[in-house]
PDB file of C-alpha atoms in Angstrom:
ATOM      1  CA  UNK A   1       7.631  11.401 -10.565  1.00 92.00           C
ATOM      2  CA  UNK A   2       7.962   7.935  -8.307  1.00 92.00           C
ATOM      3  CA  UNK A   3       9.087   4.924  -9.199  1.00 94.00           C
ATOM      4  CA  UNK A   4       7.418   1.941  -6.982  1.00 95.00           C
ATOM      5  CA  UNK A   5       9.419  -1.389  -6.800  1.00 95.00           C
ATOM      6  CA  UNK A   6       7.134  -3.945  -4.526  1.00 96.00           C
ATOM      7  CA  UNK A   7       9.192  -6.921  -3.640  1.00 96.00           C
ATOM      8  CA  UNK A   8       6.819  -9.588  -1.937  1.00 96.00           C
ATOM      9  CA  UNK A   9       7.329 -12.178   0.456  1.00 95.00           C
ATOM     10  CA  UNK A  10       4.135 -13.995   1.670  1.00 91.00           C
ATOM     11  CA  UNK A  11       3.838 -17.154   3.925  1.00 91.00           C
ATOM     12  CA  UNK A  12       0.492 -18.779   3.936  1.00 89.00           C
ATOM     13  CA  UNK A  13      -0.928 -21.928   4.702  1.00 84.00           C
ATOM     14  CA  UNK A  14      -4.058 -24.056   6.656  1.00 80.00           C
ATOM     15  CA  UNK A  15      -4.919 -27.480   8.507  1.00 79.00           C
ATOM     16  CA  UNK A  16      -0.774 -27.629   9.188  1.00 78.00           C
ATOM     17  CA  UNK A  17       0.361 -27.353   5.271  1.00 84.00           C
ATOM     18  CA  UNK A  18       1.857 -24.331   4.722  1.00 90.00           C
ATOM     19  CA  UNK A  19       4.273 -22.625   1.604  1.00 92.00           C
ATOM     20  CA  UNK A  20       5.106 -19.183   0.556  1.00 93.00           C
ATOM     21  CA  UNK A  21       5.565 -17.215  -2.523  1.00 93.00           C
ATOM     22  CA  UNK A  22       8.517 -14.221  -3.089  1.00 96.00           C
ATOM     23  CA  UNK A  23       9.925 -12.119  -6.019  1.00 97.00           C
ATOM     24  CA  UNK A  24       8.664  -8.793  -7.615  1.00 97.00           C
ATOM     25  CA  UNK A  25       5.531  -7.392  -7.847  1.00 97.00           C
ATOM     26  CA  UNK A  26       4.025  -4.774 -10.156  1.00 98.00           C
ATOM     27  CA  UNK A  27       5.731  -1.763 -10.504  1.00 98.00           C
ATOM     28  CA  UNK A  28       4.338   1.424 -10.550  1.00 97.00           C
ATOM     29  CA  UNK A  29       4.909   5.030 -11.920  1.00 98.00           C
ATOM     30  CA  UNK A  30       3.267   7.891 -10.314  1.00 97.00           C
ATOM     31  CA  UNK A  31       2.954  11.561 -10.829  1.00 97.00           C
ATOM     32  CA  UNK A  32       2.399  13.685  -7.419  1.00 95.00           C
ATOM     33  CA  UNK A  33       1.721  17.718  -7.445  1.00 97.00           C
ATOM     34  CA  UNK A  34       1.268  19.673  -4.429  1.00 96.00           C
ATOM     35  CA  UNK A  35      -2.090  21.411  -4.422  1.00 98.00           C
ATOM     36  CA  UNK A  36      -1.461  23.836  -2.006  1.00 98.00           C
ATOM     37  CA  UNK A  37       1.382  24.148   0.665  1.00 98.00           C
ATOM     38  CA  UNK A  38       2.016  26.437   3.558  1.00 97.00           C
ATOM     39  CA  UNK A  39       4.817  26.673   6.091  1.00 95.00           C
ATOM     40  CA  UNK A  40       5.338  28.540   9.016  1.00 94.00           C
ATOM     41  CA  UNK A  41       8.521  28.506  11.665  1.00 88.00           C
ATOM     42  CA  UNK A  42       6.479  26.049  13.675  1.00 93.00           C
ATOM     43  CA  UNK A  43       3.866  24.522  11.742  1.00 96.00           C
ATOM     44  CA  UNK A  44       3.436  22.961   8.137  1.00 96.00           C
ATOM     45  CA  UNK A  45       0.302  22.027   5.791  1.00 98.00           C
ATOM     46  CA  UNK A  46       0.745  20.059   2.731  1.00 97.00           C
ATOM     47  CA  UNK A  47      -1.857  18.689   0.400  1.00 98.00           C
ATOM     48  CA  UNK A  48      -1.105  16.675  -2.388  1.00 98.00           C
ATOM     49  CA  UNK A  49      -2.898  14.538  -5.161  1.00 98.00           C
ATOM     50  CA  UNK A  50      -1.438  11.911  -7.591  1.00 97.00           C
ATOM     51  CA  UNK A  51      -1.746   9.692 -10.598  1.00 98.00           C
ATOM     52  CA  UNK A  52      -0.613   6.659 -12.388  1.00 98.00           C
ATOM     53  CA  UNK A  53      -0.476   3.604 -13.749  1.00 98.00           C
ATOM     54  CA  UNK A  54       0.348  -0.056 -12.794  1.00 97.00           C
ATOM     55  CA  UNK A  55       1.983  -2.342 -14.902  1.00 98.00           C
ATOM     56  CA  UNK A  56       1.984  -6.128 -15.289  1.00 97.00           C
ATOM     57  CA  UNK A  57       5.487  -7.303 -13.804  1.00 97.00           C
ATOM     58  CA  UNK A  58       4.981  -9.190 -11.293  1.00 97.00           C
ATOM     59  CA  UNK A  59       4.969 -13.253 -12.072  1.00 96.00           C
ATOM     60  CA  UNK A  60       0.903 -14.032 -12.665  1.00 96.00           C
ATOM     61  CA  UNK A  61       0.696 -17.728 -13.058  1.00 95.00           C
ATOM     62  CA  UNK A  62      -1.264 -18.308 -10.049  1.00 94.00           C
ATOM     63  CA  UNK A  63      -3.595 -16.855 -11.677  1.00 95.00           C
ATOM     64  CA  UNK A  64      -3.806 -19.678 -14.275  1.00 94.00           C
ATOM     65  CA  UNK A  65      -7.065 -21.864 -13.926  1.00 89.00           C
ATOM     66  CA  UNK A  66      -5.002 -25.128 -14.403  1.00 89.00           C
ATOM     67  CA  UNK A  67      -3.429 -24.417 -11.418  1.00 87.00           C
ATOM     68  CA  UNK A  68      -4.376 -26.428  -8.118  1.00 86.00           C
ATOM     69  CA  UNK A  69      -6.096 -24.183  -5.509  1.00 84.00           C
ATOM     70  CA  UNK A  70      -3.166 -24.575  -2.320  1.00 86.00           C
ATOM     71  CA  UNK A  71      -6.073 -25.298  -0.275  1.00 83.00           C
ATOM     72  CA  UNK A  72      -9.750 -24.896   0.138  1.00 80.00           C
ATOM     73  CA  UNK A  73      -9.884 -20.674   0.261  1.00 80.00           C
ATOM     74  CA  UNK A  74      -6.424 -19.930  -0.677  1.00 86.00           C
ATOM     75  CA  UNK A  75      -6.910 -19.682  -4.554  1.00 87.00           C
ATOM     76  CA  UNK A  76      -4.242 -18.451  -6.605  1.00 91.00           C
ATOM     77  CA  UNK A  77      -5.742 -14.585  -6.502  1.00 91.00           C
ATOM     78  CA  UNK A  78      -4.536 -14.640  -3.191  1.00 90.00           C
ATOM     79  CA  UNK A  79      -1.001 -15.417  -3.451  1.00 92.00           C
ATOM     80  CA  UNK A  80      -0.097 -14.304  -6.660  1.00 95.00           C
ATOM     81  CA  UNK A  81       2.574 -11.503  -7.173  1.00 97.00           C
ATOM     82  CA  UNK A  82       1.442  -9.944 -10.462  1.00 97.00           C
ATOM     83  CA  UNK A  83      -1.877  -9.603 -12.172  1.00 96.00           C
ATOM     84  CA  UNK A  84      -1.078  -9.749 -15.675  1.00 97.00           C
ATOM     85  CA  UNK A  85      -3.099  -6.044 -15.794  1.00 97.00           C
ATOM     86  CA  UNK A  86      -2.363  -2.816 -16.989  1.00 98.00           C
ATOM     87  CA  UNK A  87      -4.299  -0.785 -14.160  1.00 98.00           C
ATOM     88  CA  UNK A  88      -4.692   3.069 -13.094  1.00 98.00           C
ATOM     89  CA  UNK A  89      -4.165   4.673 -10.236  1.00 97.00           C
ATOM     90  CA  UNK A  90      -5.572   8.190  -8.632  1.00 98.00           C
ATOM     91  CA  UNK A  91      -5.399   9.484  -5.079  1.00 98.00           C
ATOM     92  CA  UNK A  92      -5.044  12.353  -2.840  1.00 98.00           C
ATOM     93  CA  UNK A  93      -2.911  13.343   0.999  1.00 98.00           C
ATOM     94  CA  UNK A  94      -2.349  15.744   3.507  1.00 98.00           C
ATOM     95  CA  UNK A  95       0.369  16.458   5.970  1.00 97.00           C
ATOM     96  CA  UNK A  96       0.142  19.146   8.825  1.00 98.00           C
ATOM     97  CA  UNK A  97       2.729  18.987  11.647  1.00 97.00           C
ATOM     98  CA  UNK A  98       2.375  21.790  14.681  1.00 97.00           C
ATOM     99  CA  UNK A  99       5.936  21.937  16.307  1.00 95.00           C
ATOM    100  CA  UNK A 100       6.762  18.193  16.840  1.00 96.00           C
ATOM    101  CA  UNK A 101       3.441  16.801  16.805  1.00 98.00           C
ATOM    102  CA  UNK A 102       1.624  15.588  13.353  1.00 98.00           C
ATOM    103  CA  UNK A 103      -1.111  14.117  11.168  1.00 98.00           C
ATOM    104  CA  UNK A 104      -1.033  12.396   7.613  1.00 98.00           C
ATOM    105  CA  UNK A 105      -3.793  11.045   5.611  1.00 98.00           C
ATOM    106  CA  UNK A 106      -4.108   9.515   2.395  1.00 98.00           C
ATOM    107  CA  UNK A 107      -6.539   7.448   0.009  1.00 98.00           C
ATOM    108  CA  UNK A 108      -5.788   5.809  -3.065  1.00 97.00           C
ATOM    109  CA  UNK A 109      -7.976   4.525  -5.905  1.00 98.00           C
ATOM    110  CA  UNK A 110      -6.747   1.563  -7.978  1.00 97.00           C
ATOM    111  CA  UNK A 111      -8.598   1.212 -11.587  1.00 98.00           C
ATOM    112  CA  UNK A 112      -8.084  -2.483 -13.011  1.00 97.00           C
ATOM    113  CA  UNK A 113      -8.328  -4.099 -15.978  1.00 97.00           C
ATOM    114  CA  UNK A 114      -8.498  -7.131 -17.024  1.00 97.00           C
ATOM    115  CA  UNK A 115      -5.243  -9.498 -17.111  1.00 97.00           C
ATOM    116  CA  UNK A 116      -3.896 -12.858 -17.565  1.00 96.00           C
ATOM    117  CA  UNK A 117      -5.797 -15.755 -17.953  1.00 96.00           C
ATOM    118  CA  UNK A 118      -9.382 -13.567 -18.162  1.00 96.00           C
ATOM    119  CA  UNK A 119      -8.724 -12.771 -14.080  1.00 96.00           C
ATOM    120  CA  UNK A 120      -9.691  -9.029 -13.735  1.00 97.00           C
ATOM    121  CA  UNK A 121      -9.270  -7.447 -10.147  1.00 97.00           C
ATOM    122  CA  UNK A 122     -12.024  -5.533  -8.540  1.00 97.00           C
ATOM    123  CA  UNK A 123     -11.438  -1.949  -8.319  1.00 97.00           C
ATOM    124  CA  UNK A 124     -10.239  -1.018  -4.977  1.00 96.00           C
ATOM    125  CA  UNK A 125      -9.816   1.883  -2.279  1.00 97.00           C
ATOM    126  CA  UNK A 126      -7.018   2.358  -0.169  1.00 97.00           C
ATOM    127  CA  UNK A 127      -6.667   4.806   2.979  1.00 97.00           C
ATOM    128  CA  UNK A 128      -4.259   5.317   5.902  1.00 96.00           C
ATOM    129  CA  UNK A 129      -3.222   7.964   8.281  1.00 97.00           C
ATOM    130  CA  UNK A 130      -3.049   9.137  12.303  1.00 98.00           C
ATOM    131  CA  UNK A 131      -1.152  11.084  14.527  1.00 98.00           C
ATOM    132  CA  UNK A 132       2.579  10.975  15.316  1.00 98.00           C
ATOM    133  CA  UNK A 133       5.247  12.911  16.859  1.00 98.00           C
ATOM    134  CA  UNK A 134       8.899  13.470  15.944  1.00 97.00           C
ATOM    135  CA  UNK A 135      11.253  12.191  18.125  1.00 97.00           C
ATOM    136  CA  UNK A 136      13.972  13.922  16.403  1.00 96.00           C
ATOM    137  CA  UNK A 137      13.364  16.962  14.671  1.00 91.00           C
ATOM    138  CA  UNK A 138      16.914  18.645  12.950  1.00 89.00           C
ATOM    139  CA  UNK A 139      17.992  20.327   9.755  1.00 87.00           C
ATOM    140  CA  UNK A 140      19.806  17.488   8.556  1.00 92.00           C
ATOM    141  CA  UNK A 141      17.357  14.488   9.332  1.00 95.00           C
ATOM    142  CA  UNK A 142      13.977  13.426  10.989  1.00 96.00           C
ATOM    143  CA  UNK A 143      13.048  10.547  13.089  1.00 97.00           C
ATOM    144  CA  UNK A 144       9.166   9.818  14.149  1.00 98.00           C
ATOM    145  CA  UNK A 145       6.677   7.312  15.124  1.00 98.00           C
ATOM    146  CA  UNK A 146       3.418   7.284  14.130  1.00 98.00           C
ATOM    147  CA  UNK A 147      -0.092   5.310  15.035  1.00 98.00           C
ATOM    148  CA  UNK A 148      -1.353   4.108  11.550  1.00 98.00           C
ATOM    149  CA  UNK A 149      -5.038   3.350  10.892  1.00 98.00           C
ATOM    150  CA  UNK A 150      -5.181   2.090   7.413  1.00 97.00           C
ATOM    151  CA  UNK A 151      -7.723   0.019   5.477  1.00 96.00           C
ATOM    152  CA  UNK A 152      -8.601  -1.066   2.077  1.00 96.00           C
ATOM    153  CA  UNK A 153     -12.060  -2.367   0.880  1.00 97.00           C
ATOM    154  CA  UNK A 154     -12.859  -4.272  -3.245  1.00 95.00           C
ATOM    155  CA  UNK A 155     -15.408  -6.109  -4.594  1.00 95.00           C
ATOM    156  CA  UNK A 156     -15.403  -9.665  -6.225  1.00 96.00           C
ATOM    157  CA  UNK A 157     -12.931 -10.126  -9.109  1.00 96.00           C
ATOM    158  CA  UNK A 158     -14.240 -11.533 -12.653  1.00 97.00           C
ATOM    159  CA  UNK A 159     -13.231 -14.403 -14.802  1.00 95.00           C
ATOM    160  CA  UNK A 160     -13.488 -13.591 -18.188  1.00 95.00           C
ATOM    161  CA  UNK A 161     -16.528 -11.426 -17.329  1.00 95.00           C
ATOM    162  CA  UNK A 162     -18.307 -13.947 -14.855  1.00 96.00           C
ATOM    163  CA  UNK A 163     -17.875 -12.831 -11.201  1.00 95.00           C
ATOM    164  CA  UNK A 164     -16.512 -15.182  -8.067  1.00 93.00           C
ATOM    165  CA  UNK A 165     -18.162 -15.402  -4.721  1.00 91.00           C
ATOM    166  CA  UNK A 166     -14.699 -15.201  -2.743  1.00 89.00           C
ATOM    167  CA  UNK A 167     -12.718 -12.509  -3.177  1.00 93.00           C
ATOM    168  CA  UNK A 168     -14.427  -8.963  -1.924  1.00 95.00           C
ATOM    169  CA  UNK A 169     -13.011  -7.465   1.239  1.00 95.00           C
ATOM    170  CA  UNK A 170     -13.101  -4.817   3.413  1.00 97.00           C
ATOM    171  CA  UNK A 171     -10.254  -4.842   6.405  1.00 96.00           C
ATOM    172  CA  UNK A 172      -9.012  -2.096   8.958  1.00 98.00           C
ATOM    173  CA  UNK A 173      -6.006  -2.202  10.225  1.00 98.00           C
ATOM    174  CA  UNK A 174      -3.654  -0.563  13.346  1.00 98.00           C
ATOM    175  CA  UNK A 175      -0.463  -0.489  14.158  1.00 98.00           C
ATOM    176  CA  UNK A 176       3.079   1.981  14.653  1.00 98.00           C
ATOM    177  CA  UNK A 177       4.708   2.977  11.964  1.00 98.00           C
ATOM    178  CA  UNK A 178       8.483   4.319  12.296  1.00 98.00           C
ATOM    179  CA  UNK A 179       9.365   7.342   9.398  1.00 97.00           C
ATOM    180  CA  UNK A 180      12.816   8.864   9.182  1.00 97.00           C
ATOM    181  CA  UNK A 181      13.998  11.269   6.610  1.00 96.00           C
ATOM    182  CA  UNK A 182      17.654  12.217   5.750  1.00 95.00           C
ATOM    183  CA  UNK A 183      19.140  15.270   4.196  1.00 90.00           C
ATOM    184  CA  UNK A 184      15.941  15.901   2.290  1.00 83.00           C
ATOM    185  CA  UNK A 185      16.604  13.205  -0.098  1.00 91.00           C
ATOM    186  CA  UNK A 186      16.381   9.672   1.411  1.00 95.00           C
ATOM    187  CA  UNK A 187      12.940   8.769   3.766  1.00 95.00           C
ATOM    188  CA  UNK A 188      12.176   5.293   5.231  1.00 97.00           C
ATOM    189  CA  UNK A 189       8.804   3.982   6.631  1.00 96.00           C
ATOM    190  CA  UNK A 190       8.934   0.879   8.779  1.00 98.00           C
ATOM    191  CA  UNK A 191       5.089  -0.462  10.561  1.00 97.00           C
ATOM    192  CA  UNK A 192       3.217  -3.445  11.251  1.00 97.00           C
ATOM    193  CA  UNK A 193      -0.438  -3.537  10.006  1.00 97.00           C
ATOM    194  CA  UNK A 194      -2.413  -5.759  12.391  1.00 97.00           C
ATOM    195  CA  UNK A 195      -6.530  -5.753  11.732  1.00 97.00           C
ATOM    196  CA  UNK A 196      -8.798  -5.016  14.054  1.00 97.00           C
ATOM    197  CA  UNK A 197     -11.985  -5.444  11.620  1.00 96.00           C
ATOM    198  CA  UNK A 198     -12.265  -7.712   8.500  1.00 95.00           C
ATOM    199  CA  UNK A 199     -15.407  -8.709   6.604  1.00 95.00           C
ATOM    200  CA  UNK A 200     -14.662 -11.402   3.643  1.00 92.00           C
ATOM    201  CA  UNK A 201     -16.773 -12.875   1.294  1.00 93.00           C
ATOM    202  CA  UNK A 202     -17.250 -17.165   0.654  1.00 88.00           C
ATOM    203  CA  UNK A 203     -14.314 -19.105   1.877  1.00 83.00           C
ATOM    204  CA  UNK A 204     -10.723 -17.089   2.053  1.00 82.00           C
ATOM    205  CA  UNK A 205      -7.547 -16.205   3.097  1.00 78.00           C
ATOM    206  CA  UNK A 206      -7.029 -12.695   5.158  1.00 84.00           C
ATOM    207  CA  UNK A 207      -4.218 -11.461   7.071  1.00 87.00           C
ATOM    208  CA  UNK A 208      -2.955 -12.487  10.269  1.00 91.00           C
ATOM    209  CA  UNK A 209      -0.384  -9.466   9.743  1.00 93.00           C
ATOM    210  CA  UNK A 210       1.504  -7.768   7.818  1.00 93.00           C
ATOM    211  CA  UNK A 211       4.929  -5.672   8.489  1.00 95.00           C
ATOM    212  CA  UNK A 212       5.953  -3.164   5.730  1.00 93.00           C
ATOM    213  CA  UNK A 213       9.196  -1.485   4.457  1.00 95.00           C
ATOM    214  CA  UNK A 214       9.996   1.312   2.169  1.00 94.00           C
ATOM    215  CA  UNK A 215      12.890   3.092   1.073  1.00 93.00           C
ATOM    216  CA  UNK A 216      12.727   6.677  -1.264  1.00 92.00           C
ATOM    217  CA  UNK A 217      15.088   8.159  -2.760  1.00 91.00           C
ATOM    218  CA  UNK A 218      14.694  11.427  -4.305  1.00 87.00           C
ATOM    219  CA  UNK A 219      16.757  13.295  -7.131  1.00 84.00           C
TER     220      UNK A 219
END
């Protein structure tokens, strides 16, 4: 079982106003099982799959139509941190490693429902992976970088049942990615996410960057 605790920090802004929103997201809990595994002195192969669900944590009231737009196409769907939905969440990943070179890959299906204020997410896909080597490569703890290709592509959200013209996306991203592991217990992921290929519907905010953190701890 994982626990997922997002905390958010996003600064945003257009024609030289600009503000930011920060606090905790949606939490997640997720069930993983490895499908198949094989290990060898010098290489590995993993393959996993997972499931879950979402819930509504994170603070929503951007989402609430009496709230001001910040600007024209930066709309509260944008920059809120929670979606007032109970949503589901399926997926699948591989790992193979030769000596100290590597490959991961992953993709992740998100399932929404409808939340606060009638706003219902699009269902979404999620994918990332690439190469990487270790840099070091011990008993006790791991240290590698990694090229990331990620992406993520959803169609137009609802309000109460009535679709908007501004919010489907489909964005691919590159960038490193840093992974260290300790003692078989703690891991850490540190990359940067910059896109190389975004396609937006209407009038809307996208990503200039994005730099991403995570600490696991397992028990």
């Amino acid at each position: 079982l994982q626990f997922n605790l997002p905390v958010i920090y996003r600064a945003y802004g257009k024609n030289g106003a600009h503000a930011s929103e920060s606090g905790i997201g949606d939490v997640s809990l997720i069930g993983n099982v490895r499908l198949y595994e094989k290990l060898t002195e010098h290489s590995t192969f993993r393959w996993t799959a997972l499931g879950g669900i979402k819930f509504p944590t994170g603070d929503s009231d951007k989402l609430n139509p009496a709230e001001p737009d910040f600007a024209a196409g930066i709309g509260g769907h944008d920059v809120t941190l929670g979606s007032g939905s109970y949503d589901g969440l399926v997926g699948t990943g591989f790992y193979a490693r030769w000596k100290r070179l590597f490959l991961t890959g992953a993709m992740q299906y998100f399932i929404r429902t409808e939340g606060d204020f009638g706003y219902q997410f699009a269902n979404d896909w999620n994918w990332y992976g690439g190469p990487g080597a270790y840099l070091l490569l011990g008993d006790k703890a791991t240290l590698a970088v990694q090229a990331v290709v990620s992406g993520e592509s959803k169609g137009e959200d609802t309000i109460n049942g009535v679709a908007t013209d501004d919010t489907a996306t489909t964005v691919v991203y590159l960038g490193p990615q840093l992974n260290f592991t300790w003692s078989g217990r703690l891991s850490a992921q540190l990359g940067a996410d910059l896109p190389v290929s975004v396609a937006s519907s209407g009038d809307q905010i996208v990503h200039d960057y994005r730099i991403r953190a995570a600490f696991t701890w397992r028990f």
